[in-house]
Coordinates of C-alpha atoms in Angstrom, one line a residue:
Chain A
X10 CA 53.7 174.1 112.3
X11 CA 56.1 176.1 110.0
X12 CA 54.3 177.1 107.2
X13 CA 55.1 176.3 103.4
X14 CA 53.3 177.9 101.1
X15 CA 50.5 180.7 100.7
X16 CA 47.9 181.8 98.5
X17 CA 46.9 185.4 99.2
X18 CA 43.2 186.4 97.5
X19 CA 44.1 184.1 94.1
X20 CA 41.7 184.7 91.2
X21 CA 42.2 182.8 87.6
X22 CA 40.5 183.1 85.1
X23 CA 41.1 181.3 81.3
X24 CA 39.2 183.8 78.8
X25 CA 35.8 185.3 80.3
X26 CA 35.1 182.4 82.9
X27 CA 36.4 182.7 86.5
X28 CA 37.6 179.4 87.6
X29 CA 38.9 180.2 91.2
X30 CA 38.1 183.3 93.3
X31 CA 39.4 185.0 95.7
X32 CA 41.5 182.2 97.5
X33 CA 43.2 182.5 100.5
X34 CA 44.8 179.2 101.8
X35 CA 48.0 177.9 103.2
X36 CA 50.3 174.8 103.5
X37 CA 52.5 173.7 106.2
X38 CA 55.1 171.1 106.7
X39 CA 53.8 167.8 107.6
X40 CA 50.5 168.5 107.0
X41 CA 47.7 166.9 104.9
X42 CA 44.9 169.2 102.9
X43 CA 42.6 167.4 101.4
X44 CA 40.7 169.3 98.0
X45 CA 36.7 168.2 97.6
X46 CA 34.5 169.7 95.5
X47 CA 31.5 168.4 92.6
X48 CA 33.1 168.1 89.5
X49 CA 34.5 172.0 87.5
X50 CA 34.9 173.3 91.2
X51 CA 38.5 174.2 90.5
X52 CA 40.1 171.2 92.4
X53 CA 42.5 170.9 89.6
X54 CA 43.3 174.7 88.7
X55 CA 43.9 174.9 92.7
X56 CA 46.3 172.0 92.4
X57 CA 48.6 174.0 89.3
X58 CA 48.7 176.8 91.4
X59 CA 49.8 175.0 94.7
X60 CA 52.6 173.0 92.6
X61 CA 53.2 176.7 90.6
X62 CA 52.3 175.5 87.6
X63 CA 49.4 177.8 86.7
X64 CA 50.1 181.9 87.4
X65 CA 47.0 183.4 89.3
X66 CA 45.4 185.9 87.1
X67 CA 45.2 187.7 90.3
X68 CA 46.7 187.6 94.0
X69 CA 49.6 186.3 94.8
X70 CA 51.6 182.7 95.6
X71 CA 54.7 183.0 98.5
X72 CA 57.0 179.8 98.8
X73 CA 57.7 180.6 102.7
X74 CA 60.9 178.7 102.4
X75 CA 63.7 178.6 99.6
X76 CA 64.1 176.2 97.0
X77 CA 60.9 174.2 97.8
X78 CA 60.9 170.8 96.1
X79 CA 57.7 170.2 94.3
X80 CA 56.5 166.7 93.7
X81 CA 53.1 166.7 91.3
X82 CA 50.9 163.5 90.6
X83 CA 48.7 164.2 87.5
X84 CA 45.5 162.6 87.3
X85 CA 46.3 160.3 84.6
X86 CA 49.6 159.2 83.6
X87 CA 49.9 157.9 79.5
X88 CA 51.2 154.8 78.9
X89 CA 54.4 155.8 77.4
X90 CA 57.4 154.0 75.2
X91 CA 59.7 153.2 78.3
X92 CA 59.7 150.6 81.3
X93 CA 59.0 152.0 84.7
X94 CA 62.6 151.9 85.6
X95 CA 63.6 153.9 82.6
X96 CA 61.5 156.6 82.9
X97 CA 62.5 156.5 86.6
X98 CA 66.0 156.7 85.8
X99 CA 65.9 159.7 83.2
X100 CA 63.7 161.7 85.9
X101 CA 66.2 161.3 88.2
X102 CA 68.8 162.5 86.3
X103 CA 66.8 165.1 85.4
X104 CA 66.3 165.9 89.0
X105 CA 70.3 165.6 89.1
X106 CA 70.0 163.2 91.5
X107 CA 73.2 160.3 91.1
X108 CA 72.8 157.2 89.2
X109 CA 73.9 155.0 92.4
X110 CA 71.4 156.6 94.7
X111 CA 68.8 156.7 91.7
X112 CA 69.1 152.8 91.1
X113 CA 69.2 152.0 94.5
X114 CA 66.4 154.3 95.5
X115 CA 64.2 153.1 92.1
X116 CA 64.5 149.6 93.0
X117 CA 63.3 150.0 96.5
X118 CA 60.0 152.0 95.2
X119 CA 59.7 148.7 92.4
X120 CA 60.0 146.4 95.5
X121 CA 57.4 148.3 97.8
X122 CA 54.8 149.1 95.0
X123 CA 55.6 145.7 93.8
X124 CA 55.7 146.9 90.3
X125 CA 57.0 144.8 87.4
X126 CA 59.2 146.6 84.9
X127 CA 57.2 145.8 81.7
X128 CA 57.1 148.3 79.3
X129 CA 54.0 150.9 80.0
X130 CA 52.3 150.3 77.5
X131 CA 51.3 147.0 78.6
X132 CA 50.6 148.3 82.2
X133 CA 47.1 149.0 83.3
X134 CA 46.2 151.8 84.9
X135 CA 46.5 150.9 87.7
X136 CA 50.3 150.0 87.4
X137 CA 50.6 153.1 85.3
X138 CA 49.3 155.3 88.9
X139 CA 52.0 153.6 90.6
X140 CA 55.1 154.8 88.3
X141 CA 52.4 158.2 88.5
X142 CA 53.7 158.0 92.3
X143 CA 56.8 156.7 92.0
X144 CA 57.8 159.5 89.9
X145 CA 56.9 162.2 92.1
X146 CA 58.3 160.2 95.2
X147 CA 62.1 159.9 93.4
X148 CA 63.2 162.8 96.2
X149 CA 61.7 163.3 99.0
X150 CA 59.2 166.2 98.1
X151 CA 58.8 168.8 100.7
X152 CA 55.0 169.6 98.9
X153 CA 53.0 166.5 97.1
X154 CA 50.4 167.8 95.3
X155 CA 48.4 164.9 93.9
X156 CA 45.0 165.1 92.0
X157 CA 43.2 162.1 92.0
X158 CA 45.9 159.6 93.6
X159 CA 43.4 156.8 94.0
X160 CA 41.5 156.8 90.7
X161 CA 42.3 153.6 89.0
X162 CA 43.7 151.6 91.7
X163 CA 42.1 148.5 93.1
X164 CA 41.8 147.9 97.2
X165 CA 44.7 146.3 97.9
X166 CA 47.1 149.0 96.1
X167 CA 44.4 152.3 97.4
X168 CA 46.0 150.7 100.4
X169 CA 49.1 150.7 100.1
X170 CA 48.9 154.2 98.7
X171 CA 47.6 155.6 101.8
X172 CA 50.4 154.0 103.5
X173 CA 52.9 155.4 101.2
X174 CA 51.4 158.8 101.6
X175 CA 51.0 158.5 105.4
X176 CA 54.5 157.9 105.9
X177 CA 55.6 160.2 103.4
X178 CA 53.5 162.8 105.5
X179 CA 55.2 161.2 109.0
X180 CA 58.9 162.8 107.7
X181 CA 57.2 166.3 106.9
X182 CA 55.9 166.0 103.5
X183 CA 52.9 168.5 102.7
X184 CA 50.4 166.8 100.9
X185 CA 47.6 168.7 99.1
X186 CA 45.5 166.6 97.2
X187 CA 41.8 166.4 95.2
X188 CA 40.1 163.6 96.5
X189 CA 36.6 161.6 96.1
X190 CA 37.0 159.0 98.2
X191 CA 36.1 159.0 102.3
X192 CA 38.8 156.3 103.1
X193 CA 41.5 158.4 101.4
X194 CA 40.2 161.7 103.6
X195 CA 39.5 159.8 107.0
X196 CA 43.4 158.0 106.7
X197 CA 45.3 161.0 106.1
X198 CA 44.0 164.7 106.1
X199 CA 44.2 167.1 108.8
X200 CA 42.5 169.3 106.8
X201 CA 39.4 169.7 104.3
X202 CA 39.2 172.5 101.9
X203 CA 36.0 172.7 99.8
X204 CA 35.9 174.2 96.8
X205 CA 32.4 174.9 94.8
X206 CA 32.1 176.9 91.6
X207 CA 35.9 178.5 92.2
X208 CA 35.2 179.9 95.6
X209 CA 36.5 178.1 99.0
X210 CA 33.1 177.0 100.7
X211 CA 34.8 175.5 104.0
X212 CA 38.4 175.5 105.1
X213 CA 39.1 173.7 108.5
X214 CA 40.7 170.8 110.4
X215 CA 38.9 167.4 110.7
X216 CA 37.1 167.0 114.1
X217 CA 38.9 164.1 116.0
X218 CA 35.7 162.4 117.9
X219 CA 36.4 160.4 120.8
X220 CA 35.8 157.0 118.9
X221 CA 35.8 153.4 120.5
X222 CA 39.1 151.6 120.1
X223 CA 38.9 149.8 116.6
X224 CA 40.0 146.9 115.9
X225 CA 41.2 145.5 112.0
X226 CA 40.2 141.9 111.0
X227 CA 42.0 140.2 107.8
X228 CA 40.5 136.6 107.0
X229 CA 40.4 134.6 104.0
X230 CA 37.7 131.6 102.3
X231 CA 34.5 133.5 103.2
X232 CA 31.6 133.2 100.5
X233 CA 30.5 137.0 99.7
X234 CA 26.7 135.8 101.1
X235 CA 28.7 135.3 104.5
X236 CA 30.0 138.6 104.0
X237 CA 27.0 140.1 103.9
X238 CA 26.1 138.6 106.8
X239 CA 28.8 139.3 108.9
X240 CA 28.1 142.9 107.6
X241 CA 24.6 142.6 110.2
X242 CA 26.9 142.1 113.1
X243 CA 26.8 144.4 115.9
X244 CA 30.2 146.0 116.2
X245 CA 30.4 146.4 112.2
X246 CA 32.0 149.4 111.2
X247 CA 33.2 149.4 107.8
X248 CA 35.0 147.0 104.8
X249 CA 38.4 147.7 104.0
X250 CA 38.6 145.2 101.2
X251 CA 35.7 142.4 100.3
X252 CA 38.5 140.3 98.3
X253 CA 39.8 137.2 99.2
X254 CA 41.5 137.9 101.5
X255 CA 39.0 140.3 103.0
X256 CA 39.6 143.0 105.9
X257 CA 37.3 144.8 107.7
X258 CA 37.4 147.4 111.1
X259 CA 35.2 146.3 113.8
X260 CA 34.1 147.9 117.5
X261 CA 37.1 145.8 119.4
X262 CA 34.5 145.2 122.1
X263 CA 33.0 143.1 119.1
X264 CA 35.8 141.5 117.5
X265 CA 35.6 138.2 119.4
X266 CA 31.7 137.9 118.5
X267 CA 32.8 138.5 114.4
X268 CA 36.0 136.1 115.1
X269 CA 34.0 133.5 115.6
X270 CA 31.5 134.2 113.0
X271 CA 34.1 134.5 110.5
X272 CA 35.6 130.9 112.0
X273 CA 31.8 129.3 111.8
X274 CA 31.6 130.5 108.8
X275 CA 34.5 128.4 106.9
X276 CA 36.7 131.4 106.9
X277 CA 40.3 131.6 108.4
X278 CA 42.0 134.6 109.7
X279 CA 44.9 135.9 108.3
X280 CA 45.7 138.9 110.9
X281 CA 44.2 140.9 113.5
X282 CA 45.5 144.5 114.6
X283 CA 44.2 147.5 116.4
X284 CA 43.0 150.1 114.2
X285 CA 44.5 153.4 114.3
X286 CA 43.0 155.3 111.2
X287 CA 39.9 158.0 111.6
X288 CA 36.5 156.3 111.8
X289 CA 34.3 156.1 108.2
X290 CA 31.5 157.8 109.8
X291 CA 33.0 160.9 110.2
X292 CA 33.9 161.6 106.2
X293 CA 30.1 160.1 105.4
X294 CA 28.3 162.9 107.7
X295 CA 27.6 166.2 106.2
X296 CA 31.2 167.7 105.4
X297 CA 29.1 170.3 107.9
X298 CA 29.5 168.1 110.9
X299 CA 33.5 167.3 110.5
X300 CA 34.8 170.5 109.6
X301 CA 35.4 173.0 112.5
X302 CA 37.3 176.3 113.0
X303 CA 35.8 177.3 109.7
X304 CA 38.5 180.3 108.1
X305 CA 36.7 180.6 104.1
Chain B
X29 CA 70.2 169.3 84.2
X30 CA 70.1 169.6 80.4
X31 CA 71.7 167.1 78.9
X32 CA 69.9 164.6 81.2
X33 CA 66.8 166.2 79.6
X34 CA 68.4 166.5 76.1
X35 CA 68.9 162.6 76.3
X36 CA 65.2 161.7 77.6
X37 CA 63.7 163.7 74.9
X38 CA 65.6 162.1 72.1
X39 CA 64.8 158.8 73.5
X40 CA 61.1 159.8 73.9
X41 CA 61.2 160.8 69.9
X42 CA 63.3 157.9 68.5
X43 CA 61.1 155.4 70.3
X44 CA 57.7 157.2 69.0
X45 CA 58.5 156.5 65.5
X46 CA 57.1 159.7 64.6
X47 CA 60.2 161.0 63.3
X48 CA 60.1 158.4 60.3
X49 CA 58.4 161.0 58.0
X50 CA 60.4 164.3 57.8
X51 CA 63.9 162.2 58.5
X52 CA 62.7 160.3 55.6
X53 CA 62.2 163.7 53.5
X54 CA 65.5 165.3 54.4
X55 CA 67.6 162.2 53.7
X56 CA 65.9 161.1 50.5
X57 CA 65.7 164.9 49.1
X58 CA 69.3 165.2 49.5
X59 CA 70.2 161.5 48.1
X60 CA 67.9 162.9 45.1
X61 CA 69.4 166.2 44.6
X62 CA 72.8 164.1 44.0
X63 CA 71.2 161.7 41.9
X64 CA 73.5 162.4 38.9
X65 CA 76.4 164.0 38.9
X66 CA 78.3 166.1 37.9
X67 CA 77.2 169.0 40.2
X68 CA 77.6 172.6 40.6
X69 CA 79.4 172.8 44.3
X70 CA 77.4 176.6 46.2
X71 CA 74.2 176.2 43.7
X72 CA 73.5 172.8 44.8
X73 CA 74.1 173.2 48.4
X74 CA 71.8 175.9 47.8
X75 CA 69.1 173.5 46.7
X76 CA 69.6 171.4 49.8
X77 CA 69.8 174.1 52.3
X78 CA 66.2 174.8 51.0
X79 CA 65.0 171.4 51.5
X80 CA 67.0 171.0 54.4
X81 CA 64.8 174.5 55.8
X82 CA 61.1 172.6 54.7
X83 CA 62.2 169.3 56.4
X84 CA 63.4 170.7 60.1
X85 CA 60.1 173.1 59.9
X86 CA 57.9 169.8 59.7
X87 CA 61.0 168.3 62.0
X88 CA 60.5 170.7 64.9
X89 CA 56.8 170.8 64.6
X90 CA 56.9 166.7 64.4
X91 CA 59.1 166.7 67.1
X92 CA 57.3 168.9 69.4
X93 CA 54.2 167.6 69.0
X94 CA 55.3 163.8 69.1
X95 CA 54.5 163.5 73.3
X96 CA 51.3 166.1 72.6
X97 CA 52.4 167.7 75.9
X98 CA 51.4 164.6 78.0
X99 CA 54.9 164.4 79.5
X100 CA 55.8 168.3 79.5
X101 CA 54.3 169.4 82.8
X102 CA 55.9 167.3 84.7
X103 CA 59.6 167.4 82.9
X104 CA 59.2 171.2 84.2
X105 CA 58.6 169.5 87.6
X106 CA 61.3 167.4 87.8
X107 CA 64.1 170.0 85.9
X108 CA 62.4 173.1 88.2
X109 CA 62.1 175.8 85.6
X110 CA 59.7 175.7 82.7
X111 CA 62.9 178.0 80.8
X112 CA 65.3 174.8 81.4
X113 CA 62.6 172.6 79.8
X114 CA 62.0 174.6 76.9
X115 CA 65.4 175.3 76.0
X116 CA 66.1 171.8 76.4
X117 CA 63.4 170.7 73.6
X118 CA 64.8 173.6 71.1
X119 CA 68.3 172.4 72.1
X120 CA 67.4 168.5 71.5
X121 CA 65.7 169.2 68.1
X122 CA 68.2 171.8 66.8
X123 CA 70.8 169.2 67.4
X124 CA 68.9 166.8 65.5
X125 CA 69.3 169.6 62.2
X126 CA 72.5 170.2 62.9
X127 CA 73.6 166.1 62.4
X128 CA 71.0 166.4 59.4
X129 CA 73.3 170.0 58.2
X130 CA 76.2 168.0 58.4
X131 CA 74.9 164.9 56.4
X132 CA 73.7 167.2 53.3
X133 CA 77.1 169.1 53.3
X134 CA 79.3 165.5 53.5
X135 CA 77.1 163.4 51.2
X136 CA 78.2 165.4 47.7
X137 CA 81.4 165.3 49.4
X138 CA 82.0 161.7 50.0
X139 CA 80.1 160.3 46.8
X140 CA 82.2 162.7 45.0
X141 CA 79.5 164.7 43.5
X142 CA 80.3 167.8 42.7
X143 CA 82.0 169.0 39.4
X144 CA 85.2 169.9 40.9
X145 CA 86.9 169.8 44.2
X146 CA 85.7 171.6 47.1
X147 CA 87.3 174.2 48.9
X148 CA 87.5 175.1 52.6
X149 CA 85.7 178.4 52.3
X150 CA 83.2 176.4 50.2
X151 CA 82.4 173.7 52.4
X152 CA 82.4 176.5 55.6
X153 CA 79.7 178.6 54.0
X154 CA 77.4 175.1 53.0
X155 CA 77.7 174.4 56.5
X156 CA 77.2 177.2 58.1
X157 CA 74.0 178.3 55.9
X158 CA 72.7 174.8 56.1
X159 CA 72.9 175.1 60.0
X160 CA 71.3 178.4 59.9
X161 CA 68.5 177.1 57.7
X162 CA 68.0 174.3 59.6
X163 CA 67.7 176.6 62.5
X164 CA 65.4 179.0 61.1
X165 CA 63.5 176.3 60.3
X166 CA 63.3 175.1 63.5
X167 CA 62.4 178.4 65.7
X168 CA 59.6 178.8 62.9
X169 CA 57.8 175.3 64.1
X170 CA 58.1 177.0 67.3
X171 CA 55.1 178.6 67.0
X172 CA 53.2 176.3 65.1
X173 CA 53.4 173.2 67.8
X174 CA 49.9 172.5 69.2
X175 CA 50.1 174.6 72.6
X176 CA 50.5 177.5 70.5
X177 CA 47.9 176.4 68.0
X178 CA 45.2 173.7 69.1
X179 CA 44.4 173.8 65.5
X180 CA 46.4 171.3 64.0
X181 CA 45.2 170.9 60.7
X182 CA 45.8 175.3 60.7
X183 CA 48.9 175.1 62.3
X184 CA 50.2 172.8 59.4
X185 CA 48.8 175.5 56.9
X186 CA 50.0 178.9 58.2
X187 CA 53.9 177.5 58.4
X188 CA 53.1 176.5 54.9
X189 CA 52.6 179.9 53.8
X190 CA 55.2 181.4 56.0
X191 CA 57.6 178.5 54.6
X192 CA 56.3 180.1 50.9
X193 CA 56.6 183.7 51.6
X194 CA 60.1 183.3 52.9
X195 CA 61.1 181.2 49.6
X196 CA 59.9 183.7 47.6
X197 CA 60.7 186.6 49.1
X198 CA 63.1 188.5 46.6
X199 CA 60.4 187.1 43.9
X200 CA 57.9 189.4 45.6
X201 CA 60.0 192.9 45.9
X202 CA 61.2 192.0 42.3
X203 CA 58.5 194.4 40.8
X204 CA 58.5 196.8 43.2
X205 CA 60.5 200.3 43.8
X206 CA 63.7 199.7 45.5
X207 CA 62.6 200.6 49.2
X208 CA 61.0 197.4 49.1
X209 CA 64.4 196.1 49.4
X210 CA 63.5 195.2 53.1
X211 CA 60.9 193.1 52.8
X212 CA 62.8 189.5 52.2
X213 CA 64.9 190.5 55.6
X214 CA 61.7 190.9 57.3
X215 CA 60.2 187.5 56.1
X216 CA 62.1 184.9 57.4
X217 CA 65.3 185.4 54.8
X218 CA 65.5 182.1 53.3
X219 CA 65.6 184.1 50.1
X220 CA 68.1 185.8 51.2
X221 CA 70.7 183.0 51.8
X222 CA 69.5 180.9 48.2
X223 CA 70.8 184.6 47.1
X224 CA 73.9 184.6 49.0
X225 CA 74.6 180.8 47.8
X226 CA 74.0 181.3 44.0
X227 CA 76.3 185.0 43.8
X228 CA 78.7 183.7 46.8
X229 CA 81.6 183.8 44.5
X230 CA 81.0 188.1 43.7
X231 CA 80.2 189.0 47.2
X232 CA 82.7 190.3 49.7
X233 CA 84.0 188.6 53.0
X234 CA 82.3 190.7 55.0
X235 CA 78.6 190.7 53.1
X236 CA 79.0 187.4 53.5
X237 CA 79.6 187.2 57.2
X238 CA 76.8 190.1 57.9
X239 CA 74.1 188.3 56.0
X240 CA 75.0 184.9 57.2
X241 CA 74.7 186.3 60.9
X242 CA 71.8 188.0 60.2
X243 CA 70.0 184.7 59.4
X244 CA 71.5 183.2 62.7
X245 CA 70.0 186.4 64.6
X246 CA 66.9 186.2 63.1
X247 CA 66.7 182.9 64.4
X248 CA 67.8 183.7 68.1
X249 CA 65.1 186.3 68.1
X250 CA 62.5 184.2 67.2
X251 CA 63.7 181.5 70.1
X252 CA 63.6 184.4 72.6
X253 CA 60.7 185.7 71.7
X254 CA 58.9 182.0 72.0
X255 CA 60.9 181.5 75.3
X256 CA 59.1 184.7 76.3
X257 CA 56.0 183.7 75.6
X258 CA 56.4 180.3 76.8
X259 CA 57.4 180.8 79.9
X260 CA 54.6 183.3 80.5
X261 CA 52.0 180.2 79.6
X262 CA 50.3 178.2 82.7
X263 CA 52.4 175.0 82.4
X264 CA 49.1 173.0 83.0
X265 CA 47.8 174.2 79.9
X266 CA 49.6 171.5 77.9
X267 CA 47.5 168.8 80.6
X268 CA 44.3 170.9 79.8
X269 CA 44.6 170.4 76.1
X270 CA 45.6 166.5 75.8
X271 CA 43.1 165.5 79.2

């Protein structure tokens, strides 16, 4: 893969603390990093310096490529004075990107994030991550660097998000992002970079277990004590959403057994797919067990 | 990629409402000024020149504060220099004092206020050292916005005594021996210009023209020392601060 970007033995520090040191770490097109670490590891601080918007106190940062396009999600986004397709509209010019293609691409992100354009201040957060996105999505970024992406949303739009990003990493976006949440690591990143008190604990690429073929279950009018029932089932593997509609990944060897469960019990079923994403098990074993050719 | 920037900036601020209380200031200050007529034409501009100078000081600082950086990290995203976006907020505020310059030089004129009728070179220097007030004024707040100072409440006190010293000035070498002559060109020279305003009329062309662009200079200075300085900052500071 034809790398982006590279951090060569970065050190920063803000007064006498040391907040990252001695990092070593790189970037290539198309691939996905994913950031953990406990809270004041330096997720964040990492993040500025990938997008360039902190200087390393020491070591250096080398775009491999020229003129890089930089697209940044902050963790929170403030409600501010404009609709969605305002502030849109004045970061694409901004960008210098043409009113036509602007409009044209700013209603197509409304229609997929299926955003309304109400002023943000009366948008939740939720909503409020979406424009978060939108904004950084107005040009096709060749890096992403996103901290936090799915704090805020609800299942249906964490989702959607992934989807977003997946595809956005499918035409040879680089994603680096701080993440919490197993779903968000399992659907996207090739690779985990841990971060505790400053220093890089683990850099590597996710193992890819063989895994039986999955299959993704979508069905609607269950009670939530049938839920938890079908949750006993042999063949269970994890809950995508326990809405209404609900959607959960099952062993496909099972799936007929928990389709007719989910029939007997009142339920109806909206959609049934094979399941391509990573398996939930592998981001909820020790970090120890997934990550492999270790290069901290 | 400016003016795009220029125009998102200005509607950021109009829609905040925070401008309301230093526009208020300049405009009524002025409309006060002229409250009787008639009026002496350099002495007066003088006046509002200096009151024109205290309201863009609280304008800039207003005006740079009004998002509290919340928006600033990623407008040096999207324009892809953090130089671009700064210039761009001095460029979007000192435009703001210059329309303010311009009302506080036309309003005498239009409401015929002044004792007699104005002339070209008159109404040229009010301009111009209204502008270059207004501009001083400006790269002053510079300093004083909150990801210089974190310290509000401070921030708001120090460019009161800076705004002070540089009214007073001449007041302060008065006393002293003459090679304490430099000291109101070292201060910001606002006492300079109310000077330059009151004894226009025995001052030669080009003592005019040197002191007027010194005051301009003074300003540029100060706007490339901040851009210095700024650009040397971690842009994520201003998300540290507000998160």
């Amino acid at each position: 893969m034809q790398e982006l970007l590279e951090l060569n033995g970065v050190h920063k520090r803000f007064g006498k603390s040391a907040v990252l040191q001695n990092i070593s770490w790189s970037l290539s097109r198309g691939e996905c990093v994913a950031i953990i670490g406990g809270n004041g590891a330096g997720k964040s601080t990492l993040l500025h310096i990938i997008a360039g918007l902190a200087i390393p106190s020491e070591g250096s940062r080398v775009e491999l490529e020229a003129s890089l396009r930089f697209g940044y999600v902050p963790e929170r986004f403030p409600a501010l004075r404009f609709r969605p397709s305002e502030y849109l509209h004045h970061m694409a010019s901004i960008q210098g990107l043409d009113t036509q293609e602007a409009t044209k691409r700013i209603d197509a992100m409304l229609n997929v994030f299926q955003l309304q354009d109400i002023k943000m201040t009366l948008c939740s957060k939720g909503m409020l991550q979406k424009v978060n996105l939108m904004q950084a999505l107005l040009r096709q970024p060749d890096v992403l660097v996103l901290d936090e992406p799915l704090s805020g949303l609800d299942e249906s739009s964490q989702m959607e998000m992934i989807g977003i990003l997946g595809e956005m990493k499918r035409q040879g976006t680089a994603i680096a992002m701080s993440v919490h949440e197993p779903l968000l690591i399992a659907s996207l990143a090739d690779r985990v970079t841990q971060l505790k008190r400053g220093r890089m604990e683990r850099d590597g690429v996710l193992a890819i277990h063989n895994v039986d073929a999955r299959t993704k279950l979508e069905f609607a009018d269950v009670q939530p004590d049938r839920l938890r029932e079908l949750e006993g089932e042999p063949g269970f593997l994890y809950w995508i959403s326990r809405g209404n509609p609900a959607s959960m990944v099952v062993r496909k060897h099972s799936a007929d057994d928990i389709l007719l469960r989910i029939l007997q019990s009142g339920g109806s079923i909206i959609r049934l797919e094979p399941w391509s994403g990573e398996t939930m098990e592998q981001v909820e074993s020790p970090l120890s067990q997934q990550v492999e050719g270790m290069r901290a | 990629m400016i003016i795009p920037l220029i125009k998102y900036m200005l509607a950021s601020y109009t829609r905040s409402y925070r401008y309301f209380a230093p526009v208020a200031f300049i405009l009524i200050s002025v409309v006060f000024i002229y409250s009787y007529r008639p009026n002496p034409i350099l002495d007066s501009y003088a006046v509002t020149a200096v009151l024109l100078f205290i309201g863009s000081a609280w304008l800039g600082m207003n005006f740079l504060n009004h998002d509290q950086g919340r928006q600033s990290i990623l407008l040096i995203v999207h324009s892809g220099s953090s130089r671009r976006f700064y210039t761009a907020q001095y460029s979007t505020v000192a435009l703001l004092s210059l329309i303010f310059s311009l009302f506080a030089v036309l309003y005498p004129i239009i409401f015929g206020m002044f004792d007699k009728p104005i002339t070209f070179d008159e109404l040229a220097l009010g301009y111009v050292g209204h502008a270059g007030l207004a501009l001083l004024g400006i790269s002053l707040s510079l300093f004083f916005q909150i990801s210089f100072m974190e310290n509000q409440g401070r921030a708001a006190g120090l460019l009161f005594m800076v705004i002070v010293l540089a009214l007073a000035g001449q007041s302060i070498v008065q006393g002293l021996p003459d090679s304490f002559g430099f000291v109101p060109y070292i201060l910001p020279p606002v006492s300079v210009m109310i000077n330059l305003f009151m004894h226009a009329e025995g001052m030669s062309m080009l003592m005019l023209t040197l002191t007027i662009t010194y005051l301009f200079i003074y300003s540029f200075i100060l706007l490339v020392i901040y851009l210095w300085i700024a650009c040397r900052k971690d842009a994520a500071n201003a998300i540290r601060k507000v998160g």
